[in-house]
Coordinates of C-alpha atoms and ligand atoms in Angstrom, one line a residue:
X277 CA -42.2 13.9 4.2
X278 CA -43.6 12.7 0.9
X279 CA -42.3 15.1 -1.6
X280 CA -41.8 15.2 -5.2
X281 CA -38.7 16.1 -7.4
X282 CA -38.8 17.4 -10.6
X283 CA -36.3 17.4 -12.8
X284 CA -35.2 14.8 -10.3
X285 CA -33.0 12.9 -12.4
X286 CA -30.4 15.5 -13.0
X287 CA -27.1 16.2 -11.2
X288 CA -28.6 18.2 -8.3
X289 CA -32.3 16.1 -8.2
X290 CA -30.6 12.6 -8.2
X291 CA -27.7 14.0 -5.4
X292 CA -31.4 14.9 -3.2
X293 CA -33.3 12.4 -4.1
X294 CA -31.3 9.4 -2.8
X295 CA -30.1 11.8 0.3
X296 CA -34.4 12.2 1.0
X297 CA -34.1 8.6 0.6
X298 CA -31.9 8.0 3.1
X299 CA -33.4 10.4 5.6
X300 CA -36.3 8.1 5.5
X301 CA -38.4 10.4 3.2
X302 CA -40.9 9.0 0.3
X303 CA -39.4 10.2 -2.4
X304 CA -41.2 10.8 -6.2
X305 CA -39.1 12.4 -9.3
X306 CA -40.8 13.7 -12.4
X307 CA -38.3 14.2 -15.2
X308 CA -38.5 13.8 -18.9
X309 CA -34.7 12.7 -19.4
X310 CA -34.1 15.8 -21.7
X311 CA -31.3 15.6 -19.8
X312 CA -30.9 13.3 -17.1
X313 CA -30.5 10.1 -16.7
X314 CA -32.3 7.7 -14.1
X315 CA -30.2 4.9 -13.5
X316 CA -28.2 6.3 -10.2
X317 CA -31.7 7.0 -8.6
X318 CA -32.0 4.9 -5.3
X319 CA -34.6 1.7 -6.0
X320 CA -36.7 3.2 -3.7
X321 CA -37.6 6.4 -5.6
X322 CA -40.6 6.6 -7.5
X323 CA -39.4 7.5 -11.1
X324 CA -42.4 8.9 -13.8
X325 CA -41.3 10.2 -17.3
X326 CA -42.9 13.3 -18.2
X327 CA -43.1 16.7 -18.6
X328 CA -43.6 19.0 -16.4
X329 CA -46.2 21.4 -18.0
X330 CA -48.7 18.2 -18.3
X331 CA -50.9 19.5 -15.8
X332 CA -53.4 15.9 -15.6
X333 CA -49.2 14.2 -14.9
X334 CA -49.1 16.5 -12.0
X335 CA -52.7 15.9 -10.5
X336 CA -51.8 12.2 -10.7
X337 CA -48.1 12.5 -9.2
X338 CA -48.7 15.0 -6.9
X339 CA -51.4 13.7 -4.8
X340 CA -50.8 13.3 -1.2
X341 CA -47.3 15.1 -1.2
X342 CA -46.2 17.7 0.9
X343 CA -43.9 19.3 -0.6
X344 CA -42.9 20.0 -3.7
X345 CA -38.7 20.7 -5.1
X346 CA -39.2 22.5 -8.5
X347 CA -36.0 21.4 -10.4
X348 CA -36.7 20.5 -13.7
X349 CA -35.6 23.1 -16.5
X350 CA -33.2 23.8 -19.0
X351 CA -29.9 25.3 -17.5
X352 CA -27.3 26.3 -19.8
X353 CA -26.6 30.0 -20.3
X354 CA -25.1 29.9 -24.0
X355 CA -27.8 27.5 -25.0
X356 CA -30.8 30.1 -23.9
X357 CA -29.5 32.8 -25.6
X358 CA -30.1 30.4 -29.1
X359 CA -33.0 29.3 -27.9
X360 CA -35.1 31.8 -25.8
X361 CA -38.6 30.8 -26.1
X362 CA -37.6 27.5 -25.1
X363 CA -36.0 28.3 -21.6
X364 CA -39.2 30.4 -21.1
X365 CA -41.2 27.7 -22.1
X366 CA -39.6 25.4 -19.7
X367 CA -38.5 27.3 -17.0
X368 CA -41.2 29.8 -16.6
X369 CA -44.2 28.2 -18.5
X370 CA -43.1 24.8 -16.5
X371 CA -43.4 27.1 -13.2
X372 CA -46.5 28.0 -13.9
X373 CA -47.7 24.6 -14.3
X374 CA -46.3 23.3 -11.4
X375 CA -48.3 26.2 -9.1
X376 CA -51.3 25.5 -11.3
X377 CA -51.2 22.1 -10.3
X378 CA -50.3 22.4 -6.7
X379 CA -53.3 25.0 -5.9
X380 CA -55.5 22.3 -7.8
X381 CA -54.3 19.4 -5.4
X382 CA -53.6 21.0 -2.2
X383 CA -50.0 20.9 -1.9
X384 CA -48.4 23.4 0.5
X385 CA -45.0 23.8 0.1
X386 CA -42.5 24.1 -2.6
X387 CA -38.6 24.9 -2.9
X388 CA -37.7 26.2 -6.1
X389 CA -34.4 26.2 -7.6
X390 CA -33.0 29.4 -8.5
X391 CA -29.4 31.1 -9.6
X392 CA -26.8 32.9 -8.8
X393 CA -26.4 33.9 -12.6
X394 CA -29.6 36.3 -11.9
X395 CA -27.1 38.9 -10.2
X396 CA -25.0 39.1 -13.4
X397 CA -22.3 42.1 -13.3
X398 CA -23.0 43.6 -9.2
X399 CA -20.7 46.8 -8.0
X400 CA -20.3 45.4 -4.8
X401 CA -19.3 41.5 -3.7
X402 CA -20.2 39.2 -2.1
X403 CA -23.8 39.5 -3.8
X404 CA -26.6 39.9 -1.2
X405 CA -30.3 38.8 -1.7
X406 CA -31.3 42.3 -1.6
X407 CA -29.0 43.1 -4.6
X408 CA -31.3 44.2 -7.8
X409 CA -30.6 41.0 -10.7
X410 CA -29.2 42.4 -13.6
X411 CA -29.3 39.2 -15.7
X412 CA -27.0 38.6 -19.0
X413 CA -29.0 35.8 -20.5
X414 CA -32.5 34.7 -21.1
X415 CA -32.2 31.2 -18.2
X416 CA -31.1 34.7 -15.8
X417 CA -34.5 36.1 -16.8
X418 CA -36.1 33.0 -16.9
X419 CA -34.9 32.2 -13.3
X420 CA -36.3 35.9 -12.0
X421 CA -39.4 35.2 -13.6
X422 CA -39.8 31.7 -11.6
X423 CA -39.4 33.3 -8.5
X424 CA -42.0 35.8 -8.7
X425 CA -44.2 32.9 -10.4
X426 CA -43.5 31.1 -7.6
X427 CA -43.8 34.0 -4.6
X428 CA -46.9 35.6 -6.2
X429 CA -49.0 32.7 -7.3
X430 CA -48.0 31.1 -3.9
X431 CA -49.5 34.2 -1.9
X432 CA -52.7 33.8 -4.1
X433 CA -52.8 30.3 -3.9
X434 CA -51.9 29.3 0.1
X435 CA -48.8 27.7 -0.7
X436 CA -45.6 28.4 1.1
X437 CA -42.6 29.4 -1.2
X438 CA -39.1 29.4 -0.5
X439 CA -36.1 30.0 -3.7
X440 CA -32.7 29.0 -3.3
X441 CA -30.1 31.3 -5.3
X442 CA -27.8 28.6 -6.1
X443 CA -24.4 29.4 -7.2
X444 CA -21.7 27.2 -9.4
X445 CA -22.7 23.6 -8.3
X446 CA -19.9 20.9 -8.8
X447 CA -19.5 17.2 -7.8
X448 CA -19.6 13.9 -9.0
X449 CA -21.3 12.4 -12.0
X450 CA -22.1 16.4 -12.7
X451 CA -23.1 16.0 -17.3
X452 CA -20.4 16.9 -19.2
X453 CA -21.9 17.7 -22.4
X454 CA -19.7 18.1 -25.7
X455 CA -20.7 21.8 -26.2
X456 CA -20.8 24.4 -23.1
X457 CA -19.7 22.2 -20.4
X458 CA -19.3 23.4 -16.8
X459 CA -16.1 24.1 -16.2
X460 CA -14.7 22.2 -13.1
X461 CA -15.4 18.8 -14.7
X462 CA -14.6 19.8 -18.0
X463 CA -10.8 21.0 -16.6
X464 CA -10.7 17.9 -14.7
X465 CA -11.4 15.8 -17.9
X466 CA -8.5 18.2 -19.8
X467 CA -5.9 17.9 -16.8
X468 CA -5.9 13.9 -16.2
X469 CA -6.0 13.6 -19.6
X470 CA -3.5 16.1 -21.3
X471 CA -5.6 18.0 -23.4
X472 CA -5.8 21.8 -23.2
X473 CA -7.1 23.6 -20.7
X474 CA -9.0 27.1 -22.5
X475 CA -9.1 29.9 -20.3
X476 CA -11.8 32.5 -21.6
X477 CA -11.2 36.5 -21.0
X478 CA -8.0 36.9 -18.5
X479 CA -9.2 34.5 -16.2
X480 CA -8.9 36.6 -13.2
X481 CA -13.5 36.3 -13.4
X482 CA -14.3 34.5 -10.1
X483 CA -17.1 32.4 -9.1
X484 CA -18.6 30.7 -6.0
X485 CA -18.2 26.9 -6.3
X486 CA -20.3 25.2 -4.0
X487 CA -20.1 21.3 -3.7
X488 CA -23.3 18.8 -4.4
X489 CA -23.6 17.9 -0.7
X490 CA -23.7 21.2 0.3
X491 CA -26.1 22.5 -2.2
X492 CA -28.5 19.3 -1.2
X493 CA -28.1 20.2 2.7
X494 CA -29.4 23.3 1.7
X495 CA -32.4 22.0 0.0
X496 CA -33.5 19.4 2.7
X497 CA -33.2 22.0 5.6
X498 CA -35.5 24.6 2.8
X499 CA -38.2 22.1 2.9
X500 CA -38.2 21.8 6.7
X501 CA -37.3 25.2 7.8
X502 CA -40.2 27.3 9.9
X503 CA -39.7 30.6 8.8
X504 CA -38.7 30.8 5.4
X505 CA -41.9 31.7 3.1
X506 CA -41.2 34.0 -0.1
X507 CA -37.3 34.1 1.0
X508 CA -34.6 34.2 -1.7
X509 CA -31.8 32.7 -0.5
X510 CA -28.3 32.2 -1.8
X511 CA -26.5 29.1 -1.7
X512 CA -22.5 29.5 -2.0
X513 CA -19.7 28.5 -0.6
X514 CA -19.0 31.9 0.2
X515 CA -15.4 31.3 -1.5
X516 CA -14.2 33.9 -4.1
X517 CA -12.5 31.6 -7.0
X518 CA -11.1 33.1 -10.1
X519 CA -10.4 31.0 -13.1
X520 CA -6.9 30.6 -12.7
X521 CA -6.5 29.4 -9.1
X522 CA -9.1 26.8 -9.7
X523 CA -6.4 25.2 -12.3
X524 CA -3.9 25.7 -9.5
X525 CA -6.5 23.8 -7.3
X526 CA -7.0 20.9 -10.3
X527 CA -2.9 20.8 -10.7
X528 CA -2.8 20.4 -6.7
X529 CA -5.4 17.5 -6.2
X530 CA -4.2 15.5 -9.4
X531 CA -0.4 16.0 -9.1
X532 CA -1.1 17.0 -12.7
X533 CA 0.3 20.4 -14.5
X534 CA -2.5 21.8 -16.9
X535 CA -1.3 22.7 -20.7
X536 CA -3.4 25.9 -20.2
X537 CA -4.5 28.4 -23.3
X538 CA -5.3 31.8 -23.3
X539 CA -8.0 33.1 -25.3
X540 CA -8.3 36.6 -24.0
X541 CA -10.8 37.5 -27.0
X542 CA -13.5 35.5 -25.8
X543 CA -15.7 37.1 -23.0
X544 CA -15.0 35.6 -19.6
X545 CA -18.7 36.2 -18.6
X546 CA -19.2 38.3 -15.1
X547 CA -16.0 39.7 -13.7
X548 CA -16.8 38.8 -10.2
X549 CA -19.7 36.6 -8.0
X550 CA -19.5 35.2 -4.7
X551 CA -22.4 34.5 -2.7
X552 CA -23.2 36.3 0.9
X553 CA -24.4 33.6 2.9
X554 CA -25.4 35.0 5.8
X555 CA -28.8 34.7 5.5
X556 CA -28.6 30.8 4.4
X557 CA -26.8 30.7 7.9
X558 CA -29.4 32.2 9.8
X559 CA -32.5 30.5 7.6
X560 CA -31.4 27.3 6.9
X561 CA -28.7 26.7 9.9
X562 CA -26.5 26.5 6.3
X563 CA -22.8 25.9 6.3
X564 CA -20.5 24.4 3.2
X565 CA -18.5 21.9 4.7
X566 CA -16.7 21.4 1.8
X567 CA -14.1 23.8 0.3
X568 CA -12.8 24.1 -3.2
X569 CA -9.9 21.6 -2.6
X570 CA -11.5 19.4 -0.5
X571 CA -14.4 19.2 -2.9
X572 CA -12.5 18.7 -6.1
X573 CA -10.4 15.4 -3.9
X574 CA -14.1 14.1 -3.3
X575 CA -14.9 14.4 -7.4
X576 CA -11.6 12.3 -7.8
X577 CA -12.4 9.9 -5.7
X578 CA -16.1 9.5 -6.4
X579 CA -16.7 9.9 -10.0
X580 CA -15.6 7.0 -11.9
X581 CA -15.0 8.9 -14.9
X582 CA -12.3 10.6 -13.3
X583 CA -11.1 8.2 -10.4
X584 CA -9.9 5.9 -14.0
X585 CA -7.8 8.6 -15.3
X586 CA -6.0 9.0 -11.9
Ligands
NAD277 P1 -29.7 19.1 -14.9 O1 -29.9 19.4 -16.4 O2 -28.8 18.0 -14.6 O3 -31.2 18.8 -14.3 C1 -32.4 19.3 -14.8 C2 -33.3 18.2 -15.0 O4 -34.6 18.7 -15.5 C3 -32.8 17.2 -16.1 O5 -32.8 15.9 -15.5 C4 -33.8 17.3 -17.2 O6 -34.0 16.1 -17.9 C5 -35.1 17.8 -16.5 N1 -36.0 18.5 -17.4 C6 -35.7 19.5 -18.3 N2 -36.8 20.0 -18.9 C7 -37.8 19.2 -18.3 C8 -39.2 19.2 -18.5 N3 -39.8 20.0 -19.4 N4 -40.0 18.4 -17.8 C9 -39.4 17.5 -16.9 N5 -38.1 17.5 -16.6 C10 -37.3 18.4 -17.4 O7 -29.3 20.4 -14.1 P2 -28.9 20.6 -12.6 O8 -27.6 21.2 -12.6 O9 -29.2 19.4 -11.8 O10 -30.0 21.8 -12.2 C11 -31.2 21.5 -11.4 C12 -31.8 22.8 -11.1 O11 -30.9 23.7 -10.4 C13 -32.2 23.7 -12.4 O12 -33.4 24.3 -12.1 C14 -31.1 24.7 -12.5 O13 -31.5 25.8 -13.1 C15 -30.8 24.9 -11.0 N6 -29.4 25.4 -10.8 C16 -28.3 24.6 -11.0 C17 -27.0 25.1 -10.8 C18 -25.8 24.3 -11.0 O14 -24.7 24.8 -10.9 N7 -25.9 23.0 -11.4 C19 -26.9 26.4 -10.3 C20 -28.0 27.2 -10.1 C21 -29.3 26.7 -10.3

Protein backbone atom coordinates (compact mmCIF):
# COMPACT_ATOMS: atom_id res chain seq x y z
CA UNK A 1 0.00 0.00 0.00
CA UNK A 2 0.94 3.62 -0.39
CA UNK A 3 -0.77 5.37 2.32
CA UNK A 4 -0.58 8.64 4.08
CA UNK A 5 -0.47 9.52 7.89
CA UNK A 6 -1.55 12.48 9.21
CA UNK A 7 -0.75 13.62 12.24
CA UNK A 8 1.93 11.07 11.66
CA UNK A 9 4.46 12.34 13.83
CA UNK A 10 2.68 11.85 17.06
CA UNK A 11 2.81 8.99 19.67
CA UNK A 12 0.35 6.67 17.79
CA UNK A 13 1.36 8.06 13.83
CA UNK A 14 5.19 7.59 14.42
CA UNK A 15 4.43 3.85 16.42
CA UNK A 16 2.40 3.05 12.60
CA UNK A 17 4.40 4.72 10.51
CA UNK A 18 7.67 2.87 10.99
CA UNK A 19 5.55 -0.54 11.65
CA UNK A 20 3.92 0.37 7.67
CA UNK A 21 7.56 0.69 7.11
CA UNK A 22 8.57 -2.36 7.99
CA UNK A 23 5.71 -4.25 6.48
CA UNK A 24 7.08 -3.02 3.29
CA UNK A 25 4.47 -0.25 2.81
CA UNK A 26 5.28 3.37 1.23
CA UNK A 27 4.75 5.36 3.81
CA UNK A 28 3.85 9.46 3.74
CA UNK A 29 3.06 11.58 7.14
CA UNK A 30 1.53 15.06 7.06
CA UNK A 31 1.97 16.77 10.48
CA UNK A 32 2.46 20.26 11.42
CA UNK A 33 4.59 19.48 14.68
CA UNK A 34 1.95 21.26 16.89
CA UNK A 35 2.75 18.54 18.69
CA UNK A 36 4.93 15.96 17.50
CA UNK A 37 8.13 15.52 16.82
CA UNK A 38 9.70 13.84 13.58
CA UNK A 39 13.02 12.72 14.53
CA UNK A 40 12.04 8.83 15.56
CA UNK A 41 10.29 8.53 12.04
CA UNK A 42 12.03 5.63 10.03
CA UNK A 43 14.37 7.39 7.09
CA UNK A 44 12.28 5.93 4.82
CA UNK A 45 9.09 7.88 5.53
CA UNK A 46 8.21 10.64 3.57
CA UNK A 47 7.82 13.64 6.15
CA UNK A 48 5.88 17.09 4.82
CA UNK A 49 5.06 19.93 7.40
CA UNK A 50 1.77 21.21 7.13
CA UNK A 51 -1.58 21.50 8.02
CA UNK A 52 -4.03 19.54 7.37
CA UNK A 53 -6.94 21.84 6.26
CA UNK A 54 -4.57 23.11 3.33
CA UNK A 55 -6.51 21.48 0.82
CA UNK A 56 -3.78 22.42 -2.50
CA UNK A 57 -1.01 20.29 0.50
CA UNK A 58 -3.41 17.50 0.32
CA UNK A 59 -3.88 17.37 -3.64
CA UNK A 60 -0.08 17.42 -3.77
CA UNK A 61 0.59 14.66 -0.97
CA UNK A 62 -2.18 12.59 -1.54
CA UNK A 63 -1.73 11.69 -5.06
CA UNK A 64 -1.40 8.13 -5.86
CA UNK A 65 -2.17 6.77 -2.31
CA UNK A 66 -4.47 4.39 -1.35
CA UNK A 67 -5.34 4.86 1.73
CA UNK A 68 -5.52 7.40 3.93
CA UNK A 69 -4.96 7.18 8.27
CA UNK A 70 -6.63 10.44 9.54
CA UNK A 71 -4.68 11.10 12.79
CA UNK A 72 -3.75 14.51 13.10
CA UNK A 73 -5.83 16.57 15.78
CA UNK A 74 -5.68 18.08 18.95
CA UNK A 75 -6.32 15.46 21.78
CA UNK A 76 -6.38 16.67 25.23
CA UNK A 77 -9.73 16.75 27.01
CA UNK A 78 -9.02 19.61 29.68
CA UNK A 79 -7.39 21.63 26.95
CA UNK A 80 -10.75 21.59 24.54
CA UNK A 81 -12.93 22.55 27.04
CA UNK A 82 -10.59 26.15 27.15
CA UNK A 83 -10.32 26.10 23.80
CA UNK A 84 -13.52 24.73 21.85
CA UNK A 85 -13.46 26.30 18.51
CA UNK A 86 -10.01 25.15 18.16
CA UNK A 87 -10.63 21.27 18.65
CA UNK A 88 -13.51 21.91 16.20
CA UNK A 89 -11.35 23.67 14.00
CA UNK A 90 -8.87 20.96 13.92
CA UNK A 91 -10.60 17.98 14.46
CA UNK A 92 -13.76 18.40 12.64
CA UNK A 93 -12.91 21.32 10.16
CA UNK A 94 -9.46 19.18 9.49
CA UNK A 95 -11.99 16.09 8.74
CA UNK A 96 -13.56 17.81 6.46
CA UNK A 97 -10.66 18.74 4.60
CA UNK A 98 -9.20 15.61 4.47
CA UNK A 99 -12.63 14.12 2.62
CA UNK A 100 -12.72 17.24 0.54
CA UNK A 101 -9.48 16.37 -0.67
CA UNK A 102 -9.73 12.69 -1.00
CA UNK A 103 -13.10 12.92 -3.27
CA UNK A 104 -10.94 15.59 -5.36
CA UNK A 105 -8.02 13.01 -5.91
CA UNK A 106 -9.56 9.69 -5.93
CA UNK A 107 -8.42 8.17 -2.86
CA UNK A 108 -10.59 5.25 -1.58
CA UNK A 109 -10.04 4.45 1.72
CA UNK A 110 -9.41 6.06 4.95
CA UNK A 111 -9.19 4.95 8.78
CA UNK A 112 -10.00 7.51 11.09
CA UNK A 113 -8.92 7.80 14.55
CA UNK A 114 -11.57 7.99 17.04
CA UNK A 115 -12.16 7.67 21.12
CA UNK A 116 -13.30 5.86 23.59
CA UNK A 117 -13.88 9.24 25.53
CA UNK A 118 -17.09 9.66 23.17
CA UNK A 119 -19.06 7.08 25.46
CA UNK A 120 -18.42 9.24 28.56
CA UNK A 121 -20.57 8.15 31.78
CA UNK A 122 -22.47 4.49 30.08
CA UNK A 123 -24.97 2.38 32.62
CA UNK A 124 -23.71 -0.71 31.48
CA UNK A 125 -19.75 -1.89 30.91
CA UNK A 126 -17.88 -2.96 28.86
CA UNK A 127 -19.12 -0.12 26.39
CA UNK A 128 -20.40 -1.61 23.01
CA UNK A 129 -20.24 0.23 19.65
CA UNK A 130 -23.95 0.38 19.68
CA UNK A 131 -23.92 2.30 22.93
CA UNK A 132 -25.42 6.05 22.34
CA UNK A 133 -21.96 8.67 23.06
CA UNK A 134 -22.74 10.84 25.82
CA UNK A 135 -19.59 12.93 25.55
CA UNK A 136 -18.23 15.30 28.62
CA UNK A 137 -15.93 17.49 26.51
CA UNK A 138 -15.85 19.28 23.38
CA UNK A 139 -12.53 16.66 21.67
CA UNK A 140 -15.78 13.90 22.72
CA UNK A 141 -17.95 15.91 20.41
CA UNK A 142 -15.43 16.77 18.13
CA UNK A 143 -14.49 12.95 17.75
CA UNK A 144 -18.53 12.12 17.11
CA UNK A 145 -18.62 14.77 14.65
CA UNK A 146 -15.45 13.18 12.67
CA UNK A 147 -17.09 10.03 12.35
CA UNK A 148 -20.19 11.06 10.81
CA UNK A 149 -17.91 13.49 8.63
CA UNK A 150 -16.17 10.80 7.73
CA UNK A 151 -19.20 7.95 7.27
CA UNK A 152 -21.47 10.46 5.49
CA UNK A 153 -19.14 12.33 3.20
CA UNK A 154 -17.58 8.86 2.45
CA UNK A 155 -21.05 7.37 1.23
CA UNK A 156 -21.46 10.65 -0.99
CA UNK A 157 -18.14 10.61 -2.05
CA UNK A 158 -17.18 6.57 -2.94
CA UNK A 159 -14.71 6.37 -0.38
CA UNK A 160 -14.68 3.47 2.11
CA UNK A 161 -14.66 4.50 5.83
CA UNK A 162 -13.69 2.62 8.75
CA UNK A 163 -13.29 4.55 12.65
CA UNK A 164 -11.40 2.98 15.33
CA UNK A 165 -12.81 3.86 18.96
CA UNK A 166 -9.51 3.92 20.62
CA UNK A 167 -9.30 3.70 24.24
CA UNK A 168 -6.39 4.91 26.82
CA UNK A 169 -3.22 4.43 24.55
CA UNK A 170 0.14 4.00 26.48
CA UNK A 171 3.71 3.05 25.49
CA UNK A 172 7.00 4.35 24.92
CA UNK A 173 8.07 7.78 24.02
CA UNK A 174 4.11 8.60 24.65
CA UNK A 175 4.44 13.26 25.25
CA UNK A 176 4.48 14.08 28.58
CA UNK A 177 3.45 17.50 28.60
CA UNK A 178 3.93 19.83 31.87
CA UNK A 179 0.06 20.47 32.10
CA UNK A 180 -2.62 17.51 31.68
CA UNK A 181 -0.39 14.66 31.08
CA UNK A 182 -1.61 11.13 30.51
CA UNK A 183 -1.48 9.39 33.40
CA UNK A 184 0.59 6.12 33.04
CA UNK A 185 3.67 8.02 32.01
CA UNK A 186 3.15 10.73 34.12
CA UNK A 187 2.93 8.05 37.39
CA UNK A 188 5.85 6.38 35.97
CA UNK A 189 7.87 9.71 35.96
CA UNK A 190 6.47 10.32 39.78
CA UNK A 191 7.27 6.62 41.01
CA UNK A 192 11.15 6.26 39.70
CA UNK A 193 11.54 9.49 40.74
CA UNK A 194 9.92 10.01 44.27
CA UNK A 195 7.70 12.69 43.63
CA UNK A 196 3.92 12.39 44.45
CA UNK A 197 1.71 10.41 42.90
CA UNK A 198 -2.01 12.68 42.81
CA UNK A 199 -4.87 10.50 42.63
CA UNK A 200 -8.08 12.63 41.44
CA UNK A 201 -11.80 11.66 42.86
CA UNK A 202 -11.43 8.16 44.99
CA UNK A 203 -9.56 6.52 42.36
CA UNK A 204 -11.68 3.54 42.22
CA UNK A 205 -12.68 5.34 38.12
CA UNK A 206 -11.34 2.68 35.68
CA UNK A 207 -10.11 2.78 32.32
CA UNK A 208 -9.09 0.48 29.38
CA UNK A 209 -5.32 0.79 28.84
CA UNK A 210 -4.38 -0.52 25.68
CA UNK A 211 -0.58 -0.70 24.63
CA UNK A 212 0.95 1.13 21.37
CA UNK A 213 1.52 -2.12 19.54
CA UNK A 214 -1.70 -3.25 19.98
CA UNK A 215 -3.49 -0.09 19.03
CA UNK A 216 -1.07 -0.04 15.71
CA UNK A 217 -2.07 -3.84 14.97
CA UNK A 218 -5.42 -2.57 14.95
CA UNK A 219 -4.84 0.13 12.51
CA UNK A 220 -2.77 -1.87 9.90
CA UNK A 221 -5.40 -4.81 9.83
CA UNK A 222 -8.31 -1.53 9.43
CA UNK A 223 -6.66 -0.53 6.29
CA UNK A 224 -6.65 -4.06 4.94
CA UNK A 225 -9.73 -5.59 6.30
CA UNK A 226 -12.67 -6.62 3.54
CA UNK A 227 -15.58 -5.86 5.24
CA UNK A 228 -15.31 -3.03 7.39
CA UNK A 229 -16.91 0.14 5.63
CA UNK A 230 -18.77 2.83 7.97
CA UNK A 231 -17.79 0.43 11.15
CA UNK A 232 -17.04 1.96 14.49
CA UNK A 233 -14.95 -0.08 16.20
CA UNK A 234 -13.38 -0.12 19.65
CA UNK A 235 -10.00 -0.63 20.35
CA UNK A 236 -9.24 -1.85 24.11
CA UNK A 237 -7.57 -4.05 25.92
CA UNK A 238 -10.70 -5.22 27.12
CA UNK A 239 -9.11 -4.84 30.83
CA UNK A 240 -11.08 -2.97 33.49
CA UNK A 241 -8.21 -0.81 35.47
CA UNK A 242 -9.08 1.52 38.18
CA UNK A 243 -6.67 4.22 39.31
CA UNK A 244 -5.42 2.56 42.17
CA UNK A 245 -4.35 -0.86 40.88
CA UNK A 246 -2.54 0.80 38.09
CA UNK A 247 -0.06 2.31 41.02
CA UNK A 248 -0.04 -1.22 42.42
CA UNK A 249 0.94 -2.32 38.77
CA UNK A 250 3.72 0.85 38.54
CA UNK A 251 4.94 -0.24 42.33
CA UNK A 252 5.17 -3.98 40.92
CA UNK A 253 7.17 -3.43 37.59
CA UNK A 254 9.60 -0.79 39.25
CA UNK A 255 10.15 -2.41 42.71
CA UNK A 256 9.26 1.14 43.66
CA UNK A 257 6.51 2.19 46.47
CA UNK A 258 4.53 5.36 45.17
CA UNK A 259 4.14 8.44 47.85
CA UNK A 260 0.47 8.63 46.63
CA UNK A 261 -2.05 11.74 47.46
CA UNK A 262 -5.52 11.90 47.68
CA UNK A 263 -7.40 14.67 46.27
CA UNK A 264 -10.84 13.43 46.58
CA UNK A 265 -12.26 17.02 45.62
CA UNK A 266 -11.11 16.95 42.17
CA UNK A 267 -13.41 15.06 39.68
CA UNK A 268 -12.02 11.67 38.69
CA UNK A 269 -13.63 12.07 35.26
CA UNK A 270 -15.96 8.89 34.17
CA UNK A 271 -16.55 6.35 36.91
CA UNK A 272 -16.11 3.42 34.65
CA UNK A 273 -14.90 2.49 30.76
CA UNK A 274 -13.69 -0.64 29.32
CA UNK A 275 -13.98 -1.40 25.89
CA UNK A 276 -16.11 -4.60 24.42
CA UNK A 277 -13.96 -5.89 21.84
CA UNK A 278 -15.75 -8.37 20.36
CA UNK A 279 -16.40 -6.83 17.33
CA UNK A 280 -12.53 -5.68 16.76
CA UNK A 281 -12.18 -9.58 17.16
CA UNK A 282 -14.37 -10.54 14.53
CA UNK A 283 -13.43 -7.35 12.09
CA UNK A 284 -10.06 -6.92 12.46
CA UNK A 285 -8.91 -10.65 13.65
CA UNK A 286 -7.96 -8.01 16.87
CA UNK A 287 -6.32 -9.35 19.97
CA UNK A 288 -4.07 -7.14 22.68
CA UNK A 289 -1.20 -9.14 23.29
CA UNK A 290 -0.06 -7.10 25.78
CA UNK A 291 -1.66 -6.71 29.28
CA UNK A 292 -1.31 -3.90 31.74
CA UNK A 293 1.78 -5.36 33.49
CA UNK A 294 3.40 -6.73 30.69
CA UNK A 295 2.96 -3.42 28.90
CA UNK A 296 4.15 -1.09 31.58
CA UNK A 297 7.71 -3.76 31.76
CA UNK A 298 7.93 -2.93 27.86
CA UNK A 299 7.66 1.17 28.74
CA UNK A 300 10.57 0.45 31.23
CA UNK A 301 12.54 -1.10 29.07
CA UNK A 302 11.98 0.92 25.91
CA UNK A 303 11.64 4.43 26.73
CA UNK A 304 14.88 5.98 27.59
CA UNK A 305 13.40 8.42 29.71
CA UNK A 306 12.33 5.93 32.09
CA UNK A 307 14.87 2.91 31.43
CA UNK A 308 17.56 5.99 33.12
CA UNK A 309 15.58 6.32 36.20
CA UNK A 310 15.58 2.49 36.77
P1 LIG B 1 -0.42 13.24 19.35
O1 LIG B 1 -0.72 14.62 19.83
O2 LIG B 1 0.87 12.62 19.74
O3 LIG B 1 -0.56 13.19 17.75
C1 LIG B 1 -1.38 14.06 17.02
C2 LIG B 1 -0.52 14.67 15.92
O4 LIG B 1 -1.33 15.52 15.11
C3 LIG B 1 0.63 15.51 16.47
O5 LIG B 1 1.85 15.06 15.91
C4 LIG B 1 0.30 16.93 16.00
O6 LIG B 1 1.47 17.69 15.70
C5 LIG B 1 -0.55 16.66 14.78
N1 LIG B 1 -1.48 17.75 14.45
C6 LIG B 1 -2.28 18.45 15.31
N2 LIG B 1 -2.96 19.39 14.64
C7 LIG B 1 -2.59 19.27 13.33
C8 LIG B 1 -2.95 19.98 12.14
N3 LIG B 1 -3.83 20.99 12.16
N4 LIG B 1 -2.37 19.60 10.96
C9 LIG B 1 -1.48 18.59 10.93
N5 LIG B 1 -1.09 17.89 12.02
C10 LIG B 1 -1.65 18.25 13.20
O7 LIG B 1 -1.63 12.31 19.80
P2 LIG B 1 -1.82 10.72 19.66
O8 LIG B 1 -2.02 10.21 21.02
O9 LIG B 1 -0.76 10.13 18.78
O10 LIG B 1 -3.23 10.67 18.92
C11 LIG B 1 -3.36 10.39 17.52
C12 LIG B 1 -4.83 10.28 17.18
O11 LIG B 1 -5.42 9.21 17.93
C13 LIG B 1 -5.65 11.53 17.50
O12 LIG B 1 -6.63 11.70 16.50
C14 LIG B 1 -6.32 11.19 18.82
O13 LIG B 1 -7.52 11.89 18.99
C15 LIG B 1 -6.54 9.70 18.65
N6 LIG B 1 -6.65 8.98 19.93
C16 LIG B 1 -5.58 8.88 20.76
C17 LIG B 1 -5.72 8.18 21.97
C18 LIG B 1 -4.57 8.01 22.95
O14 LIG B 1 -4.80 7.42 24.02
N7 LIG B 1 -3.36 8.45 22.66
C19 LIG B 1 -6.95 7.63 22.31
C20 LIG B 1 -8.02 7.79 21.44
C21 LIG B 1 -7.85 8.44 20.24
Amino acid sequence: MRVLITGGAGFIGTALANRLVELGHQVRVLDDLSAGDPSRLHQDVLFNRGDVRDRPKLWTILHNIDCVFHLAARVSVPESILYPREYNDVNVGGTVSVMEAMRDVGVKRVVLASSGTVYGEQPAQPVKESFRPNPRAPYAVSKIAAEYYVFTLGQLYGIETVALRIFNAYGPYQPLPPSHAPVIPLFMRQVLTGGSVVIFGDGRQTRDFVYIDDVVDALVAAALAPDVDRQIINVGSGQEVSVRELVRHIERVTRRKANVIENAGQDGGVSRLVADITLAHQKLGFTPKVDIEAGLRLLLELDPRFRQLR
